[in-house]
XYZ file of C-alpha atoms in Angstrom:
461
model
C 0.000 0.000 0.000
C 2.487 2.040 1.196
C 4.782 1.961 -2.131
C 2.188 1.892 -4.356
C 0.606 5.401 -3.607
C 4.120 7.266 -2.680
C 3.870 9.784 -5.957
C 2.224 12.487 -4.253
C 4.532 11.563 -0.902
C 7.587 12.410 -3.209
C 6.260 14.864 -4.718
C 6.796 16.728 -0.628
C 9.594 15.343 0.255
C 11.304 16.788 -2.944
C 9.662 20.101 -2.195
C 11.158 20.448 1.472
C 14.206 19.191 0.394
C 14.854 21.375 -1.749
C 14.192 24.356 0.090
C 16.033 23.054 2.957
C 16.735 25.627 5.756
C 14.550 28.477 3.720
C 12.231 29.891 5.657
C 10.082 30.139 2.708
C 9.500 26.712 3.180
C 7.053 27.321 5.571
C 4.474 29.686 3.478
C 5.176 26.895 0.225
C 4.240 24.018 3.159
C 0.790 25.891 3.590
C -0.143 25.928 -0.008
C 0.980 22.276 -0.769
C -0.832 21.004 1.854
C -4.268 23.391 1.357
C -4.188 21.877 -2.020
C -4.056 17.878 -0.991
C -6.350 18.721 1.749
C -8.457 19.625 -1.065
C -7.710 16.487 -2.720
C -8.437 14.272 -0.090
C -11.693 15.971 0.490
C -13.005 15.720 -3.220
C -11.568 12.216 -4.190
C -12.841 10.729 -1.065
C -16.368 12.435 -1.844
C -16.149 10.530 -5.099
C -15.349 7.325 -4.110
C -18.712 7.400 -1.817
C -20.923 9.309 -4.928
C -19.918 6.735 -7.291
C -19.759 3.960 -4.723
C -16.066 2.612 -6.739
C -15.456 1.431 -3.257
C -17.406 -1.985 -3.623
C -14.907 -3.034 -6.723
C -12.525 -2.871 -4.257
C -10.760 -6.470 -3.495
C -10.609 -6.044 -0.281
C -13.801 -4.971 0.567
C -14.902 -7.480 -1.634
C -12.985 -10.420 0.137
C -14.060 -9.389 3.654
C -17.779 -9.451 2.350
C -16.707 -12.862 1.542
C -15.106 -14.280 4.901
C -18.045 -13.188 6.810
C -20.545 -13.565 4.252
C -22.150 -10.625 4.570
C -24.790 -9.398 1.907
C -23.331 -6.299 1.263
C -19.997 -4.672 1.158
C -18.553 -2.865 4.254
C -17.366 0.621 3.490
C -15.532 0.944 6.741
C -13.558 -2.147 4.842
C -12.593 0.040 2.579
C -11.302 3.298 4.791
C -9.343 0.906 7.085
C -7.224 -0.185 4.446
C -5.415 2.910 3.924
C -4.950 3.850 7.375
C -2.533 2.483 9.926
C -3.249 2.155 13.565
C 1.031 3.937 14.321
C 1.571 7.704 12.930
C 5.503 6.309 11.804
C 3.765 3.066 9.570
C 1.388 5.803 7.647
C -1.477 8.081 7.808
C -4.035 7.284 10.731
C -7.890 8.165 10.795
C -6.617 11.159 13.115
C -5.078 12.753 9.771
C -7.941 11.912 7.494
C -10.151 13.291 10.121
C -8.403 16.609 10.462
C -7.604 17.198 6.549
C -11.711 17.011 6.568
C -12.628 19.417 9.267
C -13.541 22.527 6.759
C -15.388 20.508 4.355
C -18.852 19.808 5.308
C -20.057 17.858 1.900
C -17.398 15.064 2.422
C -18.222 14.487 5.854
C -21.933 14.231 5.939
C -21.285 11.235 2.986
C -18.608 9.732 5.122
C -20.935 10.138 7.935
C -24.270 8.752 6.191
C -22.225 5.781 4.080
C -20.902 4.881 7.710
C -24.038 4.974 9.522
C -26.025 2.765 6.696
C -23.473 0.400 5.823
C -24.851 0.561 2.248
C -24.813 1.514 -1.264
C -24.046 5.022 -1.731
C -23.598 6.181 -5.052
C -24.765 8.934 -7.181
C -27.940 8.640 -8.849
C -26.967 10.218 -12.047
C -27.225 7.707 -14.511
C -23.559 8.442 -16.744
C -21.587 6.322 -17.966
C -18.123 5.059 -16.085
C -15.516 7.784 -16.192
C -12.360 6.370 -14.726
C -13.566 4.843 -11.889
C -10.487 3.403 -10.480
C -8.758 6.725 -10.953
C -11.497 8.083 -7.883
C -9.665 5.204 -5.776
C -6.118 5.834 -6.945
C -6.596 9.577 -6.625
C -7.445 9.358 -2.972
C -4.793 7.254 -1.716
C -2.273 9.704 -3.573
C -3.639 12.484 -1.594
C -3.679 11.214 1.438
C -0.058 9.664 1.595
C 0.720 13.471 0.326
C -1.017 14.586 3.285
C 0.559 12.384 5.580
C 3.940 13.758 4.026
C 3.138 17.244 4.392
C 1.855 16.879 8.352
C 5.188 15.694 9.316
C 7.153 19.154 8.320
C 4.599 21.285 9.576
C 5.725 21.530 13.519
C 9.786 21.812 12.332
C 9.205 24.440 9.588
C 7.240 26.706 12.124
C 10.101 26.858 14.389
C 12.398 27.155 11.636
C 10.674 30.259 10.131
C 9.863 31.761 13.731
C 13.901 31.653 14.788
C 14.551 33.828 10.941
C 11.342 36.263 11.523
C 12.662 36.680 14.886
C 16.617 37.568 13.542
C 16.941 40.850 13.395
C 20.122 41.125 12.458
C 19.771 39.457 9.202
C 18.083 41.955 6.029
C 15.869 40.379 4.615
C 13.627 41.854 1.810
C 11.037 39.293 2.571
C 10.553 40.190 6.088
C 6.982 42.089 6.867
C 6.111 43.730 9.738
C 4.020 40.716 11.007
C 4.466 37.289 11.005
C 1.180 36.102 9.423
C 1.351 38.202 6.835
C 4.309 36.778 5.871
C 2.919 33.644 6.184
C -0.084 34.700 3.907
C 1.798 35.804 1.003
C 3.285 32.610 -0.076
C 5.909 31.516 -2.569
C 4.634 33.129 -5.662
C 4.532 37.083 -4.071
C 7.632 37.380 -3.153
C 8.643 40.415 -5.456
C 5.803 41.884 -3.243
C 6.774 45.025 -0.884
C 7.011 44.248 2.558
C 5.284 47.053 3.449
C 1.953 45.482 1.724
C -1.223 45.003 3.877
C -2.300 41.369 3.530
C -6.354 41.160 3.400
C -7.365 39.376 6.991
C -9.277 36.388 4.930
C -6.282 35.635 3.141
C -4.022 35.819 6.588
C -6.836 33.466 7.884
C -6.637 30.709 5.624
C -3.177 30.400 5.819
C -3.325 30.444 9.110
C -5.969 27.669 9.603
C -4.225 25.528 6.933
C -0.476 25.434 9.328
C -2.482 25.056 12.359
C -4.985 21.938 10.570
C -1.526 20.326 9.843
C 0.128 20.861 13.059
C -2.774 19.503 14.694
C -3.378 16.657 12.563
C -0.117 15.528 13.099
C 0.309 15.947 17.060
C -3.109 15.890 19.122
C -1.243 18.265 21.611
C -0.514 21.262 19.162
C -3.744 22.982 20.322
C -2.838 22.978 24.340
C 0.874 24.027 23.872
C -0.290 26.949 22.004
C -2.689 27.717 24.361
C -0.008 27.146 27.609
C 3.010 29.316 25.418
C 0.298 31.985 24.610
C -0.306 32.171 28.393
C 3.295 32.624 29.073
C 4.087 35.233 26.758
C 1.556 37.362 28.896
C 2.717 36.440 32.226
C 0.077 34.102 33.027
C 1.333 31.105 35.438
C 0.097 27.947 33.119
C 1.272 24.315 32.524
C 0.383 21.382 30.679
C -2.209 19.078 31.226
C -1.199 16.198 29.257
C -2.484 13.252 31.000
C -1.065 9.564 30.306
C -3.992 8.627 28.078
C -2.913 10.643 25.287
C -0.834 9.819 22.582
C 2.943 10.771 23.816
C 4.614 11.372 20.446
C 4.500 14.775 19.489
C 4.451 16.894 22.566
C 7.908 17.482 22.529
C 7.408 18.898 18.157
C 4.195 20.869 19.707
C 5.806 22.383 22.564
C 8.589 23.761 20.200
C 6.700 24.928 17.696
C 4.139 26.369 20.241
C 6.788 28.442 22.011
C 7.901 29.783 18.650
C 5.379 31.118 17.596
C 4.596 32.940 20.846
C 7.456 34.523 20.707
C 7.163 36.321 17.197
C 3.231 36.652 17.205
C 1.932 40.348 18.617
C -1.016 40.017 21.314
C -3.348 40.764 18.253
C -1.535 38.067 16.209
C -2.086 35.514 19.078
C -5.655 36.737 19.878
C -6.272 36.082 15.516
C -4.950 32.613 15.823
C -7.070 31.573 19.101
C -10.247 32.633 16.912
C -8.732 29.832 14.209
C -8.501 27.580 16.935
C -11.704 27.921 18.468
C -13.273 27.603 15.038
C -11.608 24.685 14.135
C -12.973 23.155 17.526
C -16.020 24.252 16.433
C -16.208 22.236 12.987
C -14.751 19.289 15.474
C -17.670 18.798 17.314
C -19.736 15.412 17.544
C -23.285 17.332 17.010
C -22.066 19.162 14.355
C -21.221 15.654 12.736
C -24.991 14.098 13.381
C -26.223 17.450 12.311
C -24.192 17.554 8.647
C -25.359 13.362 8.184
C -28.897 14.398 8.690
C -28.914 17.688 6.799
C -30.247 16.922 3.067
C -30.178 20.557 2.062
C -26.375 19.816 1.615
C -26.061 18.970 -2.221
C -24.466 15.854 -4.084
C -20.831 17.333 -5.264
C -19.483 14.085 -7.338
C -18.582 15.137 -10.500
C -21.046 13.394 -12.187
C -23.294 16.361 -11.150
C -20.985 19.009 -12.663
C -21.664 17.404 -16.075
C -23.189 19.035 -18.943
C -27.088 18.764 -17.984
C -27.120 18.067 -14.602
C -28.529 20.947 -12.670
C -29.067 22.041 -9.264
C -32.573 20.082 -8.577
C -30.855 16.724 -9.437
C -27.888 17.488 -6.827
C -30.470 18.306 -4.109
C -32.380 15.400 -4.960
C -29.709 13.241 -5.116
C -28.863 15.031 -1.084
C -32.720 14.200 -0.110
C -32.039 10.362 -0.514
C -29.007 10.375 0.918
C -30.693 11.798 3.787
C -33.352 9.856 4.044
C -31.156 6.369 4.012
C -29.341 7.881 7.205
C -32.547 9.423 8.849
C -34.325 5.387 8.034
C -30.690 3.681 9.716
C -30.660 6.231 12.739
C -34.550 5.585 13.601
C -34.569 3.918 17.506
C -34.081 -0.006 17.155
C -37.160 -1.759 17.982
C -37.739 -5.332 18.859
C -38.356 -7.667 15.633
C -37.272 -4.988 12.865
C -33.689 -5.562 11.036
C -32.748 -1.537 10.851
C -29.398 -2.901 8.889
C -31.670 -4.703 6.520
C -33.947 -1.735 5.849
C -31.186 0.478 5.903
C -29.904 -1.252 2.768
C -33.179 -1.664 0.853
C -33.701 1.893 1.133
C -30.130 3.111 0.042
C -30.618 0.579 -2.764
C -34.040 1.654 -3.494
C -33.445 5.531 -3.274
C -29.713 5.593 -4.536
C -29.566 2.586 -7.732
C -29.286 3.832 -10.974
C -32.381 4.710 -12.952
C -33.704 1.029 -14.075
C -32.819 -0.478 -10.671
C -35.141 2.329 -8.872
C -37.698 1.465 -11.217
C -37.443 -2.275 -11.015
C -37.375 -2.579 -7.291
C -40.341 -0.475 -7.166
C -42.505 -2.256 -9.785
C -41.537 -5.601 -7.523
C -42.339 -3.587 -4.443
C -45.335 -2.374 -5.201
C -46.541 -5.657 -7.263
C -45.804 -7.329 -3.617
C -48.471 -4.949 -2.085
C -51.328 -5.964 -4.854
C -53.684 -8.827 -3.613
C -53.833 -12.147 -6.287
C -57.664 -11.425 -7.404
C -56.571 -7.763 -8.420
C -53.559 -9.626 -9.949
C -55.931 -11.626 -12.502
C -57.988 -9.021 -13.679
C -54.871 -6.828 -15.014
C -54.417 -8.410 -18.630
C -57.896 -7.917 -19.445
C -57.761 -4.207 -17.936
C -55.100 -3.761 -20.870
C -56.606 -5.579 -22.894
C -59.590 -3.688 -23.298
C -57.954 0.224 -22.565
C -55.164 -0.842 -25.083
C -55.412 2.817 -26.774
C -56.014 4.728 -23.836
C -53.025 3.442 -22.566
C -50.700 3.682 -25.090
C -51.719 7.610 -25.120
C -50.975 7.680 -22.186
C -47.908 6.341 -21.858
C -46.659 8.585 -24.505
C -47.795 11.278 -23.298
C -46.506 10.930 -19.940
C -42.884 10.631 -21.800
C -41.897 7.342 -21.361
C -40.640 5.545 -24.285
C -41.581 1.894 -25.867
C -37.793 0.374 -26.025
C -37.746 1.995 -21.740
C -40.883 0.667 -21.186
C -39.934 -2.641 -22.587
C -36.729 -3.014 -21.216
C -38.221 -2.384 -17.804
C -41.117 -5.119 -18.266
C -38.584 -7.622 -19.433
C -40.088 -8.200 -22.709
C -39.386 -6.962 -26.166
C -40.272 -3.654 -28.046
C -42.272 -5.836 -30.739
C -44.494 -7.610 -27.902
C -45.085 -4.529 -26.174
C -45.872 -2.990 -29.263
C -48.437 -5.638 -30.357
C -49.981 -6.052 -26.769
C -50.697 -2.220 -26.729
C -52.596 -2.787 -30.374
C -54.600 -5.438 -28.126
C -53.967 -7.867 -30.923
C -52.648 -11.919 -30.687
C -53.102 -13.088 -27.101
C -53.636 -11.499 -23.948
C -50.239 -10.407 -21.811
C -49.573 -12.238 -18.888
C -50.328 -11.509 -15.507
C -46.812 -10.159 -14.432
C -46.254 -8.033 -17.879
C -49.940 -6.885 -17.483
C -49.491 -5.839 -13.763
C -46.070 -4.144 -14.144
C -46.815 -2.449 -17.071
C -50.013 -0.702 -15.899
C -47.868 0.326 -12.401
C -45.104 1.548 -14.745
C -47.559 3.321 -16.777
C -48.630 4.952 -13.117
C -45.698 5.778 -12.262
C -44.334 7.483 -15.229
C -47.932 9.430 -15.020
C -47.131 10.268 -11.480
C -43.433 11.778 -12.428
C -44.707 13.550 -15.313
C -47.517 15.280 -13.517
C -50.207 13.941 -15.397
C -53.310 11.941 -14.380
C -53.259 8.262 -14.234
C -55.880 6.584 -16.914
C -58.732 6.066 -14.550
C -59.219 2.510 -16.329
C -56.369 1.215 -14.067
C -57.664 0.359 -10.849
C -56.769 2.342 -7.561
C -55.600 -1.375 -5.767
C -52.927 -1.638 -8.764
C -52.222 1.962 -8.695
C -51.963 3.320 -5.333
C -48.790 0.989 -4.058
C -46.727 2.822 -6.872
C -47.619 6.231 -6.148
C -47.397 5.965 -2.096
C -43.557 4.512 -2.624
C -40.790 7.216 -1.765
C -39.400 7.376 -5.378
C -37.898 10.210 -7.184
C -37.376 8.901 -10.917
């Protein structure tokens, strides 16, 4: 795993290399590792849309060992983490490098929580799929690369901002400034005001990576800020925390407290309290259950898909988590339901379509059942009218009975011999249901007991 995904790990390591003992290295660090936070966010977003994670072999041979019906995702997530921060990246690091991005953790959240099927509903064809996969573990081994410079370049930028005696060109009046401007401004006067949003993010981003890299980054600040304005404070690090990287967070704390002004320090508790914020456990639930928060997979940034399919596409993902977090009762399989739904709600196209015909053709009682050939039998016309008015084509409407175009064709003329009682049932339901998403009126020749378990399922075509 480890060797296979090491482009993007390179990729760092040749960047701080090269840059060595520059304290540029530091502003450079920032934007490398905004951009595979990024990265991580998006491709991991993608794997869930376009649910690529099931073709994993992995996930595939687990399903296998414990013969489970479907496949796990948290089969696939463990695989690229490690359990030691020196073996490879951890679910501490994913978690952080998702902390600002709200879409990617209410999937990760929902896919978790059902255990099912999650993919995108847009019905596209296959575009790269295993690249979604590939992408993500690149990104996150960059991550992982990028975390473990963060705490040393601080304190190697904070001892040169702190030099006086050393002219340097680059050298603002403030130390997040500097740190805002980056790599590509330096021919930019020193004397330049640096908008506060800009000085923000870049703060945020060095702060994300020191603290996804050592769990203690936030309290050392907080005890060197205290310090630096004569406050008596120590740390509280108790033995159930994870010892390595106190002694990187303690250095890199007490560095920057010593170049930051009190306004400076006061600007980078606000980043730290709102990071805190966006770590939260409600704030979790409360981004799984939201549906107002919109598909992002790329399949939704296509030419043709607009903004009502991304919602909708949101709406059942939030309805498979609200149906898996209902209270378990005694006698009901939640897991079970859970995965009907997500299947149900989430398939492609002709699989929602299917499952509801065979849903709702459950729900009809076996004397209804008989009477359905002659019903379309004798409202042949009517219902061919119908059924292209309501949009839905002969080759779709065959292809979702099961029969072909010509047979469909000839049992709508009402000629040769009556359709059989499983044709004849789902075709009138399909016909109802393609009414129903069109906003037109059923045919009233179809009776109510064949039409009324199509329309009451939770379907969005």
């Amino acid at each position: 795993m480890f060797q296979r995904h090491l482009h993007r790990h390179d990729d760092v390591a040749l960047v701080v290399s090269a840059l060595r003992d520059d304290p540029q290295c530091l502003p450079v660090l920032g934007t490398l590792g905004a951009a595979l936070r990024r990265d991580v966010a998006s491709s991991l977003r993608e794997v869930i849309a376009t649910g690529v994670w099931q073709e994993d072999a992995r996930v595939r041979r687990d399903a296998a060992r414990w013969r489970e019906g479907a496949p796990r995702f948290s089969s696939f997530l463990d695989h690229g983490l490690e359990k030691r921060r020196n073996l490879g990246p951890k679910s501490e690091h994913l978690h952080a490098a998702l902390l600002t991005f709200p879409e990617t953790r209410a999937a990760l959240y929902r896919v978790h929580a059902a255990e099912c099927p999650q993919h995108c509903r847009t019905q596209t064809g296959a575009f790269s799929t295993d690249r979604h996969v590939d992408d993500y573990r690149e990104a996150l081994f960059g991550w992982y690369a990028v975390i473990q410079h963060a705490h040393a370049c601080v304190v190697r930028a904070a001892r040169w901002f702190e030099d006086s005696e050393l002219p340097d060109p680059r050298r603002p009046q403030t130390f997040t400034a500097w740190l805002a401007r980056g790599a590509s401004r330096r021919d930019q006067r020193a004397g330049d005001e640096t908008p506060r949003t800009v000085r923000e993010e870049a703060v945020r981003e060095i702060l994300l990576m020191m603290h996804a890299w050592s769990p203690h980054t936030f309290e050392a600040i907080d005890v060197a800020f205290q310090k630096a304005e004569g406050v008596a404070a120590s740390h509280a690090w108790g033995g159930g925390f994870e010892p390595a990287g106190r002694p990187e967070a303690q250095a890199a704390a007490e560095a920057l407290a010593s170049v930051l002004s009190p306004q400076e320090r006061r600007h980078v508790r606000d980043v730290i309290a709102g990071i805190e914020s966006d770590d939260a456990w409600d704030r979790d639930m409360d981004l799984a259950k939201d549906s107002t928060v919109p598909c992002t997979s790329d399949r939704h940034r296509a030419y043709g898909a607009g903004p009502e399919e991304r919602e909708d596409c949101a709406g059942a993902r939030g309805r498979v988590y609200e149906e898996v977090s209902r209270p378990w009762s005694e006698g009901v399989d939640r897991e079970a339901d859970a995965a009907r739904l997500a299947r149900f709600l989430l398939g492609s196209r002709t699989e929602r379509i299917e499952t509801a015909l065979a849903t709702a053709r459950a729900a009809v009682a076996r004397d209804i059942t008989e009477t359905a050939p002659q019903v379309w039998h004798d409202n042949a016309e009517t219902l061919r009218e119908a059924r292209e008015a309501a949009g839905l084509g002969l080759h779709d409407a065959a292809d979702c009975l099961g029969i072909k175009p010509a047979t469909l064709q000839r049992f709508e003329q009402a000629s040769g011999k009556l359709p059989g009682r499983p044709a004849s049932l789902g075709y009138l339901q399909l016909l109802t249901l393609a009414c129903a998403q069109a906003g037109r009126t059923a045919p009233g020749c179809i009776p109510q007991a064949i039409s009324q378990p199509v329309t009451s399922l939770p379907i969005t075509l």
